[in-house]
Amino acid sequence: MSANPFLYQDRTLFCENVALADIASRAGTPTYVYSASAILANYRAYDDGFGALPHTVCYAVKANSNLSILRLLAQAGAGFDIVSGGELFRVLQAGGDPAKIVFSGVGKTAGEIDDALKAGILAFNCESEPELALIDALAHRRGLKARIALRVNPDVEAHTHHYISTGKLAHKFGIDIAEALAVYQRARQFSSLLLEGVSCHIGSQLMDSGPVMEAVDRVLELIVTLREKGFDIQHADLGGGLGVAYKPEDATPSIAAFIARLKDRVQNQNLRVLVEPGRSIVGGAGVLLTKTLYRKTSGEKEFVIVDAAMNDLIRPALYQAYHDILPLRQSSAPMIQADVVGPVCETGDFLAKDRTMQEAFPGDLLAISTAGAYGFVQASNYNTRPRPAEVLVQGSEWKVVRDRESYHDLIRGEA
Ligand SMILES: *Cc1c(COP(=O)(O)O)cnc(C)c1O
């Protein structure tokens, strides 16, 4: 299976062996379409990359939490990185193994922690001392021991968008690595905690593995120190963050090469290694299908108005993200330069700015590329727009794995 499952055959864009136009005509637009084979290939690149080294690949659920995708990964043997009680619920519904779940996040509530204790998760990635105290108290009440990794902040610059960079001291995440030893020492007082791990995650959409390796080296140094002080450290959770190429001229970083570099550093340390990849597993495995509604010109500017909007895919508006836009049918229409915009009443509602693209006429279908990660999960009902359908393709088969919302779904629970 090619790394990119979205390829043209006879000028028609396919996902694996299914023409995207067939999906659009039966499921409607806007619709997210994901390739199961690409998701599995990316997961296996991580899993196989570690080889015999003890490891768990904990897919970061927040990147795309559709139940069918979680089930696919659970069946392939994946663990999961969750950041909320809702994500825990999803993973358990999808048949995920609780013993392979790690729970990250700076603001876990007592209810969420208790649910995770009850489920018997692999570890809590703890981000503050008050959180340690709360987990200890709740574990004590249940007569359990909670496995803990402190999330340390290694103070490295991730060189990514400032909203998704997390590894500097000015960010809200983790505990300053310089303070970590003292925090582990103080945490010895908590008799219901097993201080078994160290975790870190420095940011997302990293196109270069250098900063991660720098962070890994600091984490390994800390582990040596902790073991010298008598802590029985069993695992290192090195987070996620590997990027994907959004522009056709960029190359997607190789998962295999990344893991090979990581493995070089962590082998022979008598450690289980965890990673928490999200974007690099699902990002390139999804597109958002949309239909052209109107064309218009305003002064010098050309607009292609489509039926997908910032409520369906917020990345361009939120992160100034670039998403390649492909016609479902390549034609001999001339190239134009246009803004691709949606129907939402915000000037920030754009999918592309000044984009050189094949001229699109009303009715023409487009695929917004590399939309499998942080796409549907950040969709909202702004402007009372139903969230899109989601479709999963495998080989020549496809099915709707989330129905398009109805207007009744939108008012459910309102008085
Ligand atoms: C978001 C997040 C991830 C996943 O990041 P990707 O860039 O999608 O790989 C992993 N771990 C933590 C703690 C996160 O917050």
XYZ file of C-alpha atoms and ligand atoms in Angstrom:
430
model
C 0.000 0.000 0.000
C 1.395 3.401 -0.993
C 1.928 5.847 1.868
C -0.549 8.205 0.199
C -3.881 6.452 -0.407
C -5.323 9.428 -2.337
C -4.150 9.047 -5.927
C -5.559 9.766 -9.381
C -6.554 6.948 -11.717
C -7.673 8.171 -15.146
C -7.862 11.740 -13.821
C -10.300 10.672 -11.097
C -9.265 10.936 -7.453
C -9.495 7.695 -5.482
C -9.154 6.718 -1.846
C -7.587 3.265 -2.057
C -9.864 1.559 -4.664
C -12.911 3.776 -4.236
C -13.603 6.845 -6.397
C -14.228 9.755 -4.038
C -16.987 11.024 -6.333
C -18.967 7.833 -5.598
C -18.744 8.539 -1.887
C -19.755 12.181 -2.397
C -22.764 11.251 -4.490
C -24.043 8.721 -1.938
C -22.954 10.233 1.395
C -23.250 13.900 0.366
C -20.880 16.735 1.213
C -19.134 17.917 3.279
C -17.813 14.488 4.314
C -14.576 13.331 5.881
C -13.083 10.245 4.208
C -10.377 8.142 5.870
C -8.224 5.297 4.561
C -8.082 2.349 6.966
C -5.062 0.874 5.175
C -3.074 4.098 5.525
C -3.938 4.388 9.233
C -2.839 0.800 9.839
C 0.341 1.227 7.782
C 1.302 4.266 9.854
C 0.548 2.475 13.120
C 2.625 -0.527 12.003
C 5.527 1.722 11.018
C 5.710 2.738 14.690
C 5.089 -0.726 16.078
C 7.487 -2.529 13.712
C 10.084 0.227 14.115
C 10.586 -0.692 17.765
C 11.062 -4.365 16.917
C 11.923 -6.404 20.020
C 12.402 -3.367 22.281
C 9.603 -3.384 24.898
C 7.202 -0.676 23.765
C 3.600 0.508 23.542
C 2.342 2.792 20.780
C -0.385 4.855 22.452
C -2.393 6.532 19.689
C -3.326 10.103 20.718
C -7.100 9.913 20.599
C -7.574 13.668 20.365
C -6.261 13.693 16.764
C -9.277 11.711 15.528
C -11.563 9.921 17.944
C -14.030 8.210 15.613
C -15.012 4.871 17.180
C -14.306 2.888 14.022
C -10.767 4.273 13.837
C -10.217 3.503 17.524
C -11.528 -0.033 16.967
C -9.241 -0.514 13.957
C -6.228 0.523 16.024
C -7.317 -1.458 19.113
C -7.584 -4.590 16.974
C -4.088 -3.934 15.622
C -2.832 -3.922 19.233
C -2.490 -0.188 19.838
C -2.589 1.531 23.195
C -4.155 4.961 23.602
C -3.226 8.370 24.965
C -6.323 10.100 26.338
C -6.840 13.624 27.641
C -10.382 13.422 29.039
C -12.991 11.150 30.563
C -14.864 11.356 27.271
C -11.892 9.922 25.413
C -11.624 7.131 28.014
C -15.280 6.302 27.389
C -14.705 6.206 23.620
C -11.650 3.944 23.882
C -13.484 1.487 26.153
C -16.522 1.531 23.835
C -14.223 0.729 20.922
C -12.764 -2.284 22.742
C -9.424 -0.686 23.633
C -7.333 -2.431 26.302
C -7.400 -0.300 29.489
C -3.991 -1.717 30.449
C -2.532 0.169 27.447
C -4.100 3.581 28.180
C -2.120 6.586 29.400
C -3.975 9.652 30.643
C -2.404 13.060 29.892
C -3.547 16.622 30.511
C -3.120 19.460 33.010
C -6.709 19.582 34.262
C -7.950 16.076 35.072
C -11.046 16.230 37.296
C -11.688 13.937 40.270
C -14.447 12.183 38.317
C -12.176 11.558 35.324
C -9.359 10.263 37.533
C -11.724 7.938 39.367
C -13.099 6.533 36.098
C -9.539 5.861 34.919
C -8.626 4.149 38.208
C -11.729 1.992 37.946
C -10.829 1.040 34.366
C -7.277 0.108 35.420
C -5.226 2.233 33.035
C -1.500 1.808 32.401
C -0.408 5.193 33.783
C -1.345 8.751 34.619
C 0.938 11.358 33.091
C 0.815 13.857 35.955
C 1.418 17.508 35.410
C 1.411 19.056 38.923
C 1.842 18.226 42.616
C -1.807 18.896 43.534
C -2.785 16.383 40.832
C -0.485 13.782 42.454
C -2.187 14.394 45.789
C -5.655 13.981 44.281
C -4.782 10.744 42.441
C -3.221 9.380 45.650
C -6.361 10.151 47.656
C -8.713 8.632 45.074
C -6.543 5.518 44.625
C -6.351 5.104 48.406
C -10.151 5.239 48.641
C -10.404 2.451 46.088
C -7.646 0.442 47.750
C -5.557 0.624 44.553
C -2.085 1.712 43.577
C -1.990 4.203 40.706
C 0.901 4.022 38.276
C 2.369 7.470 37.701
C 4.740 9.150 35.252
C 5.527 12.791 35.886
C 5.256 14.801 32.724
C 8.416 16.844 32.699
C 8.979 19.956 30.699
C 12.443 19.605 29.156
C 12.630 23.290 28.135
C 13.413 22.692 24.463
C 12.175 24.758 21.554
C 10.020 22.643 19.245
C 10.071 25.053 16.263
C 6.398 24.701 15.421
C 3.288 26.893 15.534
C 3.175 28.648 18.943
C -0.299 27.262 19.708
C 0.966 23.655 19.460
C 4.390 24.090 21.049
C 4.365 22.759 24.620
C 7.913 22.046 25.772
C 9.151 25.438 26.988
C 8.881 26.574 30.604
C 6.526 29.386 29.597
C 3.947 26.779 28.506
C 1.339 25.399 30.897
C 2.425 21.766 30.405
C 4.467 19.529 32.679
C 6.848 20.090 35.563
C 10.156 21.918 35.039
C 12.708 19.155 34.508
C 15.082 20.951 36.868
C 12.478 20.561 39.652
C 11.523 17.000 38.766
C 13.824 15.155 41.172
C 12.521 17.203 44.116
C 8.927 16.525 43.053
C 9.572 12.752 42.819
C 11.186 12.907 46.298
C 8.207 14.723 47.795
C 5.840 12.291 46.061
C 7.306 9.399 48.082
C 4.876 10.436 50.838
C 1.948 9.277 48.650
C 1.507 5.627 49.556
C -1.043 4.848 46.828
C 1.168 5.997 43.940
C 3.705 3.883 42.071
C 6.264 6.335 40.657
C 7.157 4.170 37.669
C 7.659 6.464 34.727
C 8.758 9.739 33.224
C 6.872 11.350 30.367
C 7.253 14.323 28.064
C 5.641 15.755 24.938
C 7.158 18.887 23.440
C 4.720 19.856 20.721
C 3.019 18.894 17.500
C 3.681 19.076 13.759
C 7.444 18.654 14.263
C 9.086 18.321 10.871
C 12.529 17.676 12.342
C 13.214 15.073 15.012
C 16.151 17.042 16.501
C 14.200 18.738 19.303
C 12.552 15.434 20.302
C 15.975 13.748 20.537
C 17.198 16.631 22.690
C 14.201 16.145 24.983
C 14.751 12.361 25.061
C 18.361 12.847 26.155
C 17.235 15.071 29.027
C 14.576 12.564 30.059
C 17.101 9.694 30.011
C 19.498 11.719 32.159
C 16.691 12.297 34.645
C 15.905 8.564 34.687
C 19.527 7.737 35.549
C 19.382 10.202 38.440
C 16.028 8.903 39.663
C 17.242 5.317 39.631
C 20.351 6.347 41.587
C 18.002 7.791 44.195
C 16.138 4.499 44.427
C 13.131 5.123 42.186
C 12.094 2.024 40.264
C 11.546 3.682 36.885
C 10.056 1.200 34.415
C 8.997 3.292 31.446
C 9.706 6.440 29.464
C 6.797 8.005 27.588
C 8.283 10.185 24.882
C 5.057 11.766 23.608
C 3.898 12.335 20.051
C 4.430 15.228 17.736
C 5.875 13.900 14.491
C 4.529 16.063 11.668
C 3.014 15.422 8.266
C 3.486 17.341 4.993
C 0.611 19.669 4.221
C 2.198 21.198 1.118
C 2.859 19.014 -1.903
C 6.458 20.239 -2.090
C 7.192 19.125 1.505
C 8.209 15.586 2.438
C 6.399 13.819 5.280
C 8.964 12.843 7.934
C 9.581 9.090 7.927
C 8.126 7.300 10.948
C 10.623 4.471 10.497
C 13.593 6.857 10.480
C 12.224 8.698 13.515
C 11.789 5.500 15.512
C 15.219 4.241 14.454
C 16.770 7.423 15.880
C 14.727 7.112 19.053
C 15.608 3.450 19.463
C 19.311 4.217 19.193
C 19.019 6.371 22.286
C 16.660 4.312 24.433
C 17.803 0.738 23.893
C 19.925 -1.003 26.542
C 18.409 1.227 29.230
C 16.120 -1.479 30.582
C 13.068 0.654 29.838
C 9.666 0.136 28.270
C 9.229 2.935 25.738
C 5.891 4.566 25.066
C 5.082 7.001 22.281
C 1.887 8.964 21.738
C 1.550 9.705 18.005
C -1.643 11.284 16.710
C -1.235 13.408 13.611
C 1.372 11.164 11.979
C -1.035 8.201 12.133
C -4.227 9.812 10.815
C -3.315 13.183 9.273
C -2.416 12.036 5.780
C -5.033 9.285 5.884
C -8.015 11.646 5.578
C -9.562 14.265 3.296
C -12.597 16.502 3.578
C -14.851 16.311 0.523
C -16.685 19.487 -0.401
C -18.804 20.767 -3.261
C -18.466 24.101 -5.059
C -21.615 26.196 -4.557
C -20.828 29.506 -6.229
C -18.149 31.529 -7.901
C -17.767 35.237 -7.521
C -15.299 38.030 -8.090
C -14.899 41.056 -5.874
C -12.547 43.671 -7.228
C -9.436 41.762 -8.242
C -10.280 38.794 -6.055
C -11.737 35.477 -7.137
C -13.758 33.406 -4.696
C -14.692 29.753 -4.828
C -17.548 29.322 -2.347
C -17.882 25.743 -1.098
C -20.186 23.852 1.256
C -17.472 23.125 3.860
C -16.522 25.852 6.297
C -14.419 26.738 9.325
C -16.882 24.894 11.548
C -16.001 21.676 9.651
C -12.225 22.285 9.444
C -10.886 25.094 11.604
C -7.161 24.570 11.016
C -6.767 27.285 8.326
C -8.543 29.850 10.523
C -6.942 28.768 13.819
C -3.350 27.974 12.835
C -3.069 29.649 9.412
C -2.687 26.054 8.250
C -2.226 25.192 4.588
C -4.270 22.317 3.156
C -3.775 21.243 -0.433
C -7.032 21.279 -2.427
C -7.515 18.719 -5.188
C -10.246 18.424 -7.819
C -12.002 15.050 -7.757
C -11.809 15.123 -11.552
C -8.820 16.597 -13.292
C -9.926 18.529 -16.367
C -8.460 20.857 -18.959
C -10.037 23.837 -17.174
C -7.535 26.690 -16.764
C -5.747 27.375 -13.506
C -7.089 30.245 -11.442
C -5.967 32.011 -8.296
C -8.745 32.148 -5.720
C -9.744 32.170 -2.091
C -11.680 29.033 -1.194
C -14.261 30.055 1.401
C -17.226 28.559 3.220
C -20.724 29.835 4.078
C -19.972 30.859 7.695
C -20.434 34.529 8.573
C -16.804 35.277 9.504
C -14.027 36.770 7.410
C -11.805 34.116 9.003
C -13.895 31.450 7.302
C -11.506 30.339 4.599
C -10.002 27.009 3.581
C -7.375 28.501 1.268
C -6.116 31.990 0.372
C -4.801 33.073 -3.039
C -4.640 29.442 -4.063
C -3.582 28.446 -7.569
C -6.018 25.710 -8.501
C -7.906 24.154 -11.354
C -10.944 26.316 -12.115
C -13.898 24.996 -10.100
C -17.476 25.514 -11.270
C -20.679 25.177 -9.228
C -21.248 21.466 -8.585
C -17.570 20.564 -8.905
C -16.236 18.414 -6.081
C -12.991 19.090 -4.227
C -10.911 17.198 -1.685
C -9.222 19.172 1.071
C -6.103 17.117 1.728
C -4.389 15.952 4.902
C -7.508 16.511 6.989
C -7.507 13.255 8.966
C -6.011 14.787 12.130
C -7.494 17.659 14.132
C -10.247 17.963 11.523
C -13.556 16.426 12.532
C -12.574 16.475 16.234
C -12.410 20.264 16.162
C -15.625 20.640 14.150
C -18.401 22.656 15.746
C -22.018 23.527 15.095
C -21.267 27.232 14.622
C -23.945 28.906 12.492
C -26.162 25.906 13.410
C -24.422 23.772 10.824
C -24.650 19.994 11.251
C -21.230 18.367 11.560
C -20.140 16.376 8.486
C -20.476 12.646 7.930
C -17.382 10.447 8.273
C -16.545 7.549 5.943
C -13.946 4.795 6.324
C -12.510 3.145 3.207
C -10.678 -0.173 3.136
C -9.685 -1.546 -0.250
C -12.786 -1.435 -2.466
C -15.173 -1.202 0.498
C -16.418 1.874 2.280
C -18.930 2.686 4.950
C -20.332 5.670 6.789
C -18.806 5.507 10.275
C -20.571 8.611 11.544
C -23.834 9.911 10.205
C -24.123 13.510 9.148
C -25.886 15.335 11.970
C -29.538 16.216 11.496
C -31.216 19.452 12.527
C -32.855 17.493 15.346
C -29.417 16.416 16.604
C -28.554 20.100 16.826
C -31.345 21.031 19.237
C -31.242 17.868 21.341
C -31.206 18.754 25.042
C -32.354 22.341 24.562
C -35.432 23.657 26.404
C -1.635 16.204 21.336
C -0.790 15.283 22.110
C -0.184 14.190 21.487
C -0.305 13.910 19.997
O 0.380 14.857 19.268
P 0.536 14.653 17.671
O 1.248 15.864 17.257
O -0.841 14.578 17.113
O 1.316 13.413 17.455
C 0.539 13.314 22.264
N 0.674 13.504 23.591
C 0.119 14.561 24.235
C 0.307 14.705 25.691
C -0.623 15.476 23.521
O -1.161 16.517 24.145
